[in-house]
Coordinates of C-alpha atoms and ligand atoms in Angstrom, one line a residue:
X4 CA 31.5 -1.0 13.8
X5 CA 29.1 -1.3 10.9
X6 CA 25.9 0.7 10.5
X7 CA 22.9 -1.2 8.9
X8 CA 19.2 -1.4 8.7
X9 CA 17.4 -4.1 10.7
X10 CA 13.8 -4.9 9.9
X11 CA 11.0 -5.9 12.3
X12 CA 8.0 -7.6 10.9
X13 CA 5.1 -7.0 13.3
X14 CA 1.9 -8.7 12.1
X15 CA 3.9 -11.0 9.8
X16 CA 5.4 -12.8 12.7
X17 CA 1.9 -14.2 13.5
X18 CA 2.1 -16.3 10.3
X19 CA 3.5 -19.4 11.9
X20 CA 3.6 -22.1 9.2
X21 CA 4.0 -20.1 6.1
X22 CA 6.1 -17.2 7.4
X23 CA 8.9 -18.4 5.1
X24 CA 6.8 -17.5 2.1
X25 CA 5.9 -14.1 3.4
X26 CA 9.4 -13.3 4.2
X27 CA 10.7 -14.4 0.8
X28 CA 8.1 -12.2 -0.8
X29 CA 9.2 -9.3 1.4
X30 CA 12.8 -9.8 0.5
X31 CA 12.0 -10.0 -3.2
X32 CA 9.9 -6.8 -3.0
X33 CA 12.8 -5.0 -1.2
X34 CA 15.4 -6.4 -3.6
X35 CA 13.5 -4.9 -6.6
X36 CA 13.9 -1.4 -5.3
X37 CA 17.5 -1.6 -4.2
X38 CA 20.5 -0.5 -6.2
X39 CA 23.6 -2.7 -6.8
X40 CA 25.4 -1.2 -3.8
X41 CA 22.5 -2.0 -1.4
X42 CA 22.1 -5.6 -0.2
X43 CA 19.3 -7.3 1.7
X44 CA 19.8 -10.6 3.4
X45 CA 18.5 -12.9 6.2
X46 CA 20.6 -13.7 9.2
X47 CA 19.2 -16.0 11.9
X48 CA 15.6 -15.1 11.4
X49 CA 16.1 -11.4 11.0
X50 CA 16.4 -9.4 7.8
X51 CA 19.1 -6.8 7.3
X52 CA 19.9 -4.2 4.7
X53 CA 23.4 -2.9 4.0
X54 CA 23.8 0.4 2.2
X55 CA 26.3 3.1 1.6
X56 CA 23.5 5.7 2.2
X57 CA 21.4 4.4 5.0
X58 CA 19.0 7.5 5.1
X59 CA 18.2 7.2 1.4
X60 CA 17.6 3.4 1.7
X61 CA 15.4 3.8 4.7
X62 CA 13.3 6.4 2.8
X63 CA 12.7 3.9 0.0
X64 CA 12.2 0.8 2.0
X65 CA 9.8 2.5 4.4
X66 CA 7.2 2.3 1.5
X67 CA 7.3 -1.5 1.3
X68 CA 4.4 -3.2 3.0
X69 CA 5.1 -5.9 5.5
X70 CA 7.6 -4.0 7.6
X71 CA 6.6 -2.9 11.1
X72 CA 9.7 -1.0 12.0
X73 CA 13.0 0.0 10.4
X74 CA 15.8 0.1 12.9
X75 CA 19.2 1.8 12.4
X76 CA 21.5 -0.6 14.0
X77 CA 25.2 -0.8 14.8
X78 CA 26.8 -4.2 14.4
X79 CA 29.8 -5.2 16.4
X80 CA 31.6 -8.4 17.3
X81 CA 30.0 -10.1 20.3
X82 CA 32.5 -9.1 23.0
X83 CA 31.6 -7.4 26.3
X84 CA 34.4 -4.8 26.4
X85 CA 33.7 -3.9 22.8
X86 CA 30.0 -3.4 23.7
X87 CA 30.8 -1.1 26.6
X88 CA 33.2 1.0 24.5
X89 CA 30.8 1.2 21.6
X90 CA 27.9 2.3 23.7
X91 CA 30.1 4.9 25.4
X92 CA 31.1 6.4 22.1
X93 CA 27.6 6.3 20.7
X94 CA 25.9 8.1 23.6
X95 CA 28.6 10.7 23.8
X96 CA 27.3 12.1 20.6
X97 CA 23.7 12.4 21.8
X98 CA 21.9 15.0 23.7
X99 CA 19.5 13.6 26.3
X100 CA 18.4 13.8 29.9
X101 CA 16.8 10.4 30.5
X102 CA 17.4 6.9 29.2
X103 CA 17.0 3.2 29.7
X104 CA 18.8 0.1 28.4
X105 CA 16.9 -2.9 27.1
X106 CA 18.9 -6.1 26.4
X107 CA 17.8 -9.2 24.5
X108 CA 20.1 -12.2 24.5
X109 CA 19.4 -14.9 21.9
X110 CA 22.9 -16.4 22.6
X111 CA 22.1 -18.2 25.9
X112 CA 25.7 -19.3 26.3
X113 CA 26.7 -15.7 26.9
X114 CA 28.1 -15.4 30.5
X115 CA 25.8 -12.6 31.7
X116 CA 22.0 -12.4 31.8
X117 CA 20.0 -9.7 30.0
X118 CA 19.2 -8.0 33.3
X119 CA 22.9 -7.9 34.3
X120 CA 23.9 -6.5 31.0
X121 CA 21.3 -3.7 31.0
X122 CA 22.3 -2.7 34.5
X123 CA 26.0 -2.7 33.9
X124 CA 25.7 -0.8 30.6
X125 CA 23.3 1.6 32.2
X126 CA 26.1 2.2 34.8
X127 CA 28.6 2.9 32.0
X128 CA 26.3 5.5 30.4
X129 CA 25.6 7.2 33.8
X130 CA 29.4 7.4 34.5
X131 CA 30.2 8.9 31.1
X132 CA 27.4 11.4 30.4
X133 CA 26.9 14.2 32.9
X134 CA 23.5 15.2 34.4
X135 CA 21.4 12.3 33.1
X136 CA 19.3 9.7 34.9
X137 CA 17.5 6.4 34.2
X138 CA 13.8 6.6 33.5
X139 CA 12.3 3.2 32.7
X140 CA 8.8 4.4 32.0
X141 CA 9.3 7.4 29.7
X142 CA 12.9 7.7 28.6
X143 CA 14.1 10.1 26.0
X144 CA 16.3 7.4 24.5
X145 CA 16.2 3.7 24.7
X146 CA 19.5 1.9 24.2
X147 CA 18.6 -1.5 22.7
X148 CA 21.2 -4.3 22.8
X149 CA 20.7 -7.6 21.0
X150 CA 23.3 -10.2 21.7
X151 CA 23.5 -12.9 19.1
X152 CA 26.2 -15.6 18.8
X153 CA 27.7 -14.2 15.6
X154 CA 27.3 -10.5 16.4
X155 CA 25.9 -7.9 18.8
X156 CA 23.5 -5.1 17.6
X157 CA 23.0 -1.8 19.3
X158 CA 20.2 0.6 18.3
X159 CA 18.5 3.7 19.5
X160 CA 16.6 5.0 16.5
X161 CA 13.9 3.4 14.5
X162 CA 11.1 4.6 12.2
X163 CA 7.7 3.0 11.9
X164 CA 7.0 1.0 8.7
X165 CA 3.7 0.8 6.9
X166 CA 2.9 -2.7 8.4
X167 CA 0.5 -5.0 6.5
X168 CA 1.6 -7.9 4.3
X169 CA 4.1 -7.9 1.4
X170 CA 2.4 -7.0 -1.8
X171 CA 1.7 -10.2 -3.8
X172 CA 1.3 -12.6 -0.9
X173 CA -2.5 -12.6 -1.3
X174 CA -2.5 -12.8 -5.1
X175 CA -3.8 -10.1 -7.5
X176 CA -6.9 -7.8 -7.5
X177 CA -8.3 -5.5 -10.1
X178 CA -8.7 -1.9 -8.9
X179 CA -11.4 0.2 -10.6
X180 CA -9.4 3.4 -10.7
X181 CA -11.2 6.6 -11.5
X182 CA -9.7 10.1 -11.2
X183 CA -11.4 10.7 -7.9
X184 CA -10.2 10.7 -4.3
X185 CA -11.6 7.4 -3.1
X186 CA -10.4 4.7 -5.5
X187 CA -6.6 5.4 -5.1
X188 CA -7.0 5.2 -1.3
X189 CA -8.9 1.9 -1.7
X190 CA -6.0 0.6 -3.9
X191 CA -3.5 1.6 -1.2
X192 CA -5.5 -0.2 1.5
X193 CA -5.8 -3.3 -0.6
X194 CA -2.1 -3.4 -1.3
X195 CA -1.5 -3.1 2.4
X196 CA -3.3 -6.4 2.9
X197 CA -0.9 -8.0 0.4
X198 CA -3.0 -7.8 -2.7
X199 CA -1.0 -6.9 -5.9
X200 CA -3.0 -4.5 -8.1
X201 CA -3.8 -4.2 -11.7
X202 CA -6.0 -1.2 -12.5
X203 CA -8.9 -0.7 -14.9
X204 CA -10.0 2.7 -16.1
X205 CA -13.1 3.5 -18.1
X206 CA -13.0 6.5 -20.5
X207 CA -15.5 7.9 -23.0
X208 CA -13.6 9.9 -25.6
X209 CA -14.4 12.5 -26.9
X210 CA -16.7 13.2 -23.9
X211 CA -13.8 12.6 -21.6
X212 CA -10.4 14.2 -22.3
X213 CA -6.8 13.0 -22.7
X214 CA -6.1 15.0 -19.5
X215 CA -8.6 12.9 -17.6
X216 CA -6.8 9.8 -18.7
X217 CA -3.3 11.3 -17.9
X218 CA -4.6 12.1 -14.4
X219 CA -5.6 8.5 -13.8
X220 CA -2.2 7.3 -15.1
X221 CA -0.5 9.7 -12.7
X222 CA -2.5 8.2 -9.9
X223 CA -1.5 4.7 -11.1
X224 CA 2.2 5.9 -11.0
X225 CA 1.8 7.0 -7.4
X226 CA 0.2 3.7 -6.4
X227 CA 3.0 1.9 -8.3
X228 CA 5.4 3.1 -5.5
X229 CA 3.9 0.4 -3.3
X230 CA 3.1 -2.2 -6.0
X231 CA 6.5 -2.4 -7.8
X232 CA 5.0 -2.5 -11.3
X233 CA 1.5 -1.5 -12.5
X234 CA -0.7 -2.6 -15.4
X235 CA -3.5 -0.3 -16.4
X236 CA -6.4 -1.6 -18.5
X237 CA -8.1 1.2 -20.4
X238 CA -11.6 0.5 -21.6
X239 CA -13.4 2.7 -24.1
X240 CA -17.0 3.0 -22.9
X241 CA -18.2 5.6 -25.4
X242 CA -20.5 3.3 -27.4
X243 CA -22.0 1.7 -24.4
X244 CA -22.5 5.1 -22.7
X245 CA -24.1 6.6 -25.8
X246 CA -26.4 3.6 -26.2
X247 CA -27.5 3.8 -22.6
X248 CA -28.0 7.6 -22.9
X249 CA -30.2 7.3 -26.0
X250 CA -32.3 4.3 -25.0
X251 CA -32.7 4.0 -21.3
X252 CA -34.7 6.2 -18.9
X253 CA -32.3 8.7 -17.5
X254 CA -32.9 8.0 -13.8
X255 CA -31.3 4.6 -14.4
X256 CA -28.3 5.9 -16.4
X257 CA -25.8 5.6 -13.6
X258 CA -27.1 2.3 -12.3
X259 CA -26.9 0.6 -15.7
X260 CA -23.6 2.2 -16.6
X261 CA -22.1 0.9 -13.4
X262 CA -23.5 -2.6 -14.0
X263 CA -21.7 -2.5 -17.4
X264 CA -18.4 -1.4 -15.6
X265 CA -18.8 -4.3 -13.2
X266 CA -19.4 -6.8 -16.0
X267 CA -16.4 -5.6 -18.0
X268 CA -14.2 -5.5 -14.8
X269 CA -15.1 -9.1 -14.0
X270 CA -14.1 -10.3 -17.5
X271 CA -10.8 -8.4 -17.4
X272 CA -10.1 -9.7 -13.9
X273 CA -10.7 -13.3 -14.9
X274 CA -8.4 -12.9 -18.0
X275 CA -5.7 -11.3 -15.8
X276 CA -5.9 -13.8 -13.0
X277 CA -7.2 -11.2 -10.6
X278 CA -9.2 -12.8 -7.8
X279 CA -11.2 -9.8 -6.6
X280 CA -12.4 -6.4 -7.8
X281 CA -11.6 -3.4 -5.6
X282 CA -13.3 0.0 -5.8
X283 CA -13.7 3.2 -4.0
X284 CA -17.4 3.0 -3.2
X285 CA -18.4 4.4 0.2
X286 CA -21.8 3.7 1.7
X287 CA -24.2 6.5 1.1
X288 CA -21.8 8.9 -0.6
X289 CA -23.8 9.3 -3.8
X290 CA -27.0 7.8 -5.2
X291 CA -25.2 4.8 -6.7
X292 CA -23.8 4.0 -3.3
X293 CA -26.9 3.4 -1.3
X294 CA -27.1 -0.2 -0.1
X295 CA -30.0 -0.9 -2.6
X296 CA -28.0 0.6 -5.4
X297 CA -24.9 -1.3 -4.5
X298 CA -26.8 -4.5 -4.4
X299 CA -28.5 -3.8 -7.8
X300 CA -25.1 -3.1 -9.3
X301 CA -23.2 -5.9 -7.6
X302 CA -25.6 -8.7 -8.6
X303 CA -24.2 -8.8 -12.2
X304 CA -20.9 -10.3 -11.1
X305 CA -19.9 -13.4 -9.1
X306 CA -16.3 -12.3 -8.3
X307 CA -15.9 -10.9 -4.8
X308 CA -15.9 -7.1 -4.6
X309 CA -13.8 -5.4 -1.9
X310 CA -14.6 -1.8 -0.9
X311 CA -11.9 -0.8 1.5
X312 CA -13.3 2.7 2.2
X313 CA -17.0 1.6 2.3
X314 CA -17.2 2.5 6.0
X315 CA -14.9 5.5 6.0
X316 CA -16.3 9.0 5.9
X317 CA -15.0 11.5 3.3
X318 CA -12.7 13.3 5.7
X319 CA -11.0 10.1 6.7
X320 CA -10.5 9.2 3.1
X321 CA -9.1 12.7 2.3
X322 CA -6.7 12.4 5.2
X323 CA -5.4 9.1 3.9
X324 CA -5.2 10.5 0.3
X325 CA -3.0 13.3 1.6
X326 CA -0.8 10.9 3.4
X327 CA -0.2 8.7 0.4
X328 CA 0.2 11.7 -1.9
X329 CA -2.7 11.1 -4.3
X330 CA -4.9 13.9 -3.0
X331 CA -3.3 16.7 -5.0
X332 CA -3.7 14.8 -8.2
X333 CA -7.2 13.6 -7.4
X334 CA -8.6 17.1 -7.0
X335 CA -7.4 18.2 -10.5
X336 CA -10.6 19.3 -12.3
X337 CA -11.0 16.8 -15.1
X338 CA -14.3 15.1 -15.9
X339 CA -14.9 11.4 -15.4
X340 CA -17.2 9.2 -17.4
X341 CA -19.5 9.0 -14.4
X342 CA -19.7 12.7 -14.2
X343 CA -20.8 13.3 -17.8
X344 CA -24.4 12.5 -18.8
X345 CA -25.3 12.8 -15.1
X346 CA -29.1 12.6 -14.7
X347 CA -30.9 15.3 -12.7
X348 CA -32.5 12.7 -10.5
X349 CA -30.7 9.4 -10.3
X350 CA -32.7 6.6 -8.8
X351 CA -31.8 5.9 -5.2
X352 CA -33.6 2.6 -4.9
X353 CA -33.2 0.9 -8.3
X354 CA -34.8 -2.5 -8.7
X355 CA -33.0 -5.5 -10.4
X356 CA -36.1 -6.2 -12.5
X357 CA -36.1 -2.7 -14.0
X358 CA -32.3 -2.9 -14.7
X359 CA -32.9 -6.2 -16.6
X360 CA -35.8 -4.7 -18.5
X361 CA -33.9 -1.6 -19.5
X362 CA -30.8 -3.5 -20.5
X363 CA -32.8 -5.4 -23.0
X364 CA -33.1 -2.1 -24.9
X365 CA -29.4 -2.1 -25.9
X366 CA -27.1 -4.8 -27.4
X367 CA -24.9 -4.7 -24.4
X368 CA -23.3 -8.1 -24.7
X369 CA -21.9 -7.2 -28.1
X370 CA -20.8 -3.8 -26.9
X371 CA -19.0 -5.3 -23.9
X372 CA -17.3 -7.9 -26.1
X373 CA -16.0 -5.2 -28.4
X374 CA -14.9 -2.9 -25.6
X375 CA -12.9 -5.8 -23.9
X376 CA -11.5 -7.0 -27.2
X377 CA -10.1 -3.7 -28.3
X378 CA -8.9 -2.4 -24.9
X379 CA -5.6 -0.8 -24.4
X380 CA -3.1 -2.0 -21.7
X381 CA -0.5 0.4 -20.4
X382 CA 2.4 -1.1 -18.4
X383 CA 3.9 1.5 -16.1
X384 CA 6.7 -0.9 -15.1
X385 CA 9.8 0.7 -16.3
X386 CA 8.5 4.2 -17.1
X387 CA 10.0 5.9 -14.0
X388 CA 12.9 5.2 -11.7
X389 CA 11.6 4.5 -8.2
X390 CA 13.5 7.4 -6.8
X391 CA 11.5 9.9 -9.0
X392 CA 8.4 9.0 -7.1
X393 CA 9.6 9.7 -3.6
Ligands
LIG415 P1 -13.9 8.3 -6.6 O1 -13.6 9.5 -5.7 O2 -12.9 7.2 -6.4 O3 -14.0 8.8 -8.1 P2 -16.7 8.6 -6.3 O4 -17.1 9.0 -5.0 O5 -16.5 9.7 -7.4 O6 -15.3 7.8 -6.2 P3 -18.2 7.1 -8.2 O7 -17.9 8.0 -9.3 O8 -19.6 6.7 -8.0 O9 -17.7 7.5 -6.8 O10 -17.4 5.8 -8.3 C1 -17.4 4.8 -7.4 C2 -16.2 3.9 -7.7 O11 -16.4 3.3 -9.0 C3 -14.9 4.6 -7.8 O12 -14.3 4.8 -6.5 C4 -14.1 3.7 -8.7 O13 -13.6 2.6 -7.9 C5 -15.2 3.2 -9.7 N1 -15.2 4.1 -10.8 C6 -15.9 5.2 -11.1 N2 -15.6 5.7 -12.3 C7 -14.7 5.0 -12.8 C8 -13.9 5.0 -14.0 N3 -14.1 6.0 -14.9 N4 -13.0 4.1 -14.2 C9 -12.7 3.1 -13.3 N5 -13.4 3.0 -12.2 C10 -14.4 3.9 -11.9
LIG416 MG1 -15.4 9.2 -9.4

């Protein structure tokens, strides 16, 4: 009897024609986090992982998007007596009062029907474990049996995967990653839909510190757990921010600054083959996130902008940030370039005309060109071993 991990795909199985592409990506993404002793392979439409340390492997693989359920299965030769003996020995080690047996038979040449097998194996269990009964509606344990021509699988335990699509199946997106709570959560949700991330971070040294940058890199490292590798583009906004501060009416500071961020992000995205921008804007959260503000800011780019947490309230975002382990880092108290030079009364309903008029007051095209040309790229690919992040 061999113990292995069997994967169930969930939503992926709705991809009829191109399911092969999705599964290949899933397998590649899993392979990249396995060690040499661990092996992932397809067998008749299912994916399996063999490992000398199943628990450890499950912990790692449960963070790969595209898996609905990770099942700890026992594999035996397809032979009825063997099946009975194995179930008998497996249940004897368990403590339960109610159970049911569910059988699937993909080998239709097998001499018994699924119903017959469930009933007979149920009888074997009842005979061998004292004081238990069958409960088909709400059993403490479910004994699943899958009979295939080359092998039979028995499983009782599984854990839920993260679902979604394998990262990379939808191409790449550029996440505007600040040190706050919202943008890492947005990045996580985008990856869940199969988008591979690159990140862009805007800093304004010396007004923003090295610690603030380190904090963003720590967040990128946590997100890398789901993304395999991670490129972070760091843009120096100091000159642009100072030019805005000196020349533009202060109520428009944030609106214009964010238009510059969007313009720069769109250029970096196009150079890096990222098809969308992703950010942590949430409707109504701050002055720059009213619908009028968002529209005045968004109009400077053509690339689609995805805002995964746009309709979440802050408590929902925090809950997810805690779940994905970014919260504790996000609340570290370092300033962001959006939090310095903050005007007392930022405009809530900026007009596009005013934005254009004010932007004429600074040589923003040259400044943007320079910021993009001199930007730093940090590749977090091989910095940490995957295990360090668990
Ligand atoms: P967060 O909690 O993610 O920082 P926030 O509520 O503080 O969001 P803003 O500061 O207005 O909101 O920023 C909105 C979004 O703009 C952020 O979620 C992020 O995607 C992007 N953003 C803001 N500041 C930066 C920055 N310095 N570098 C990169 N992206 C940024
Ligand atoms: Mg912020």
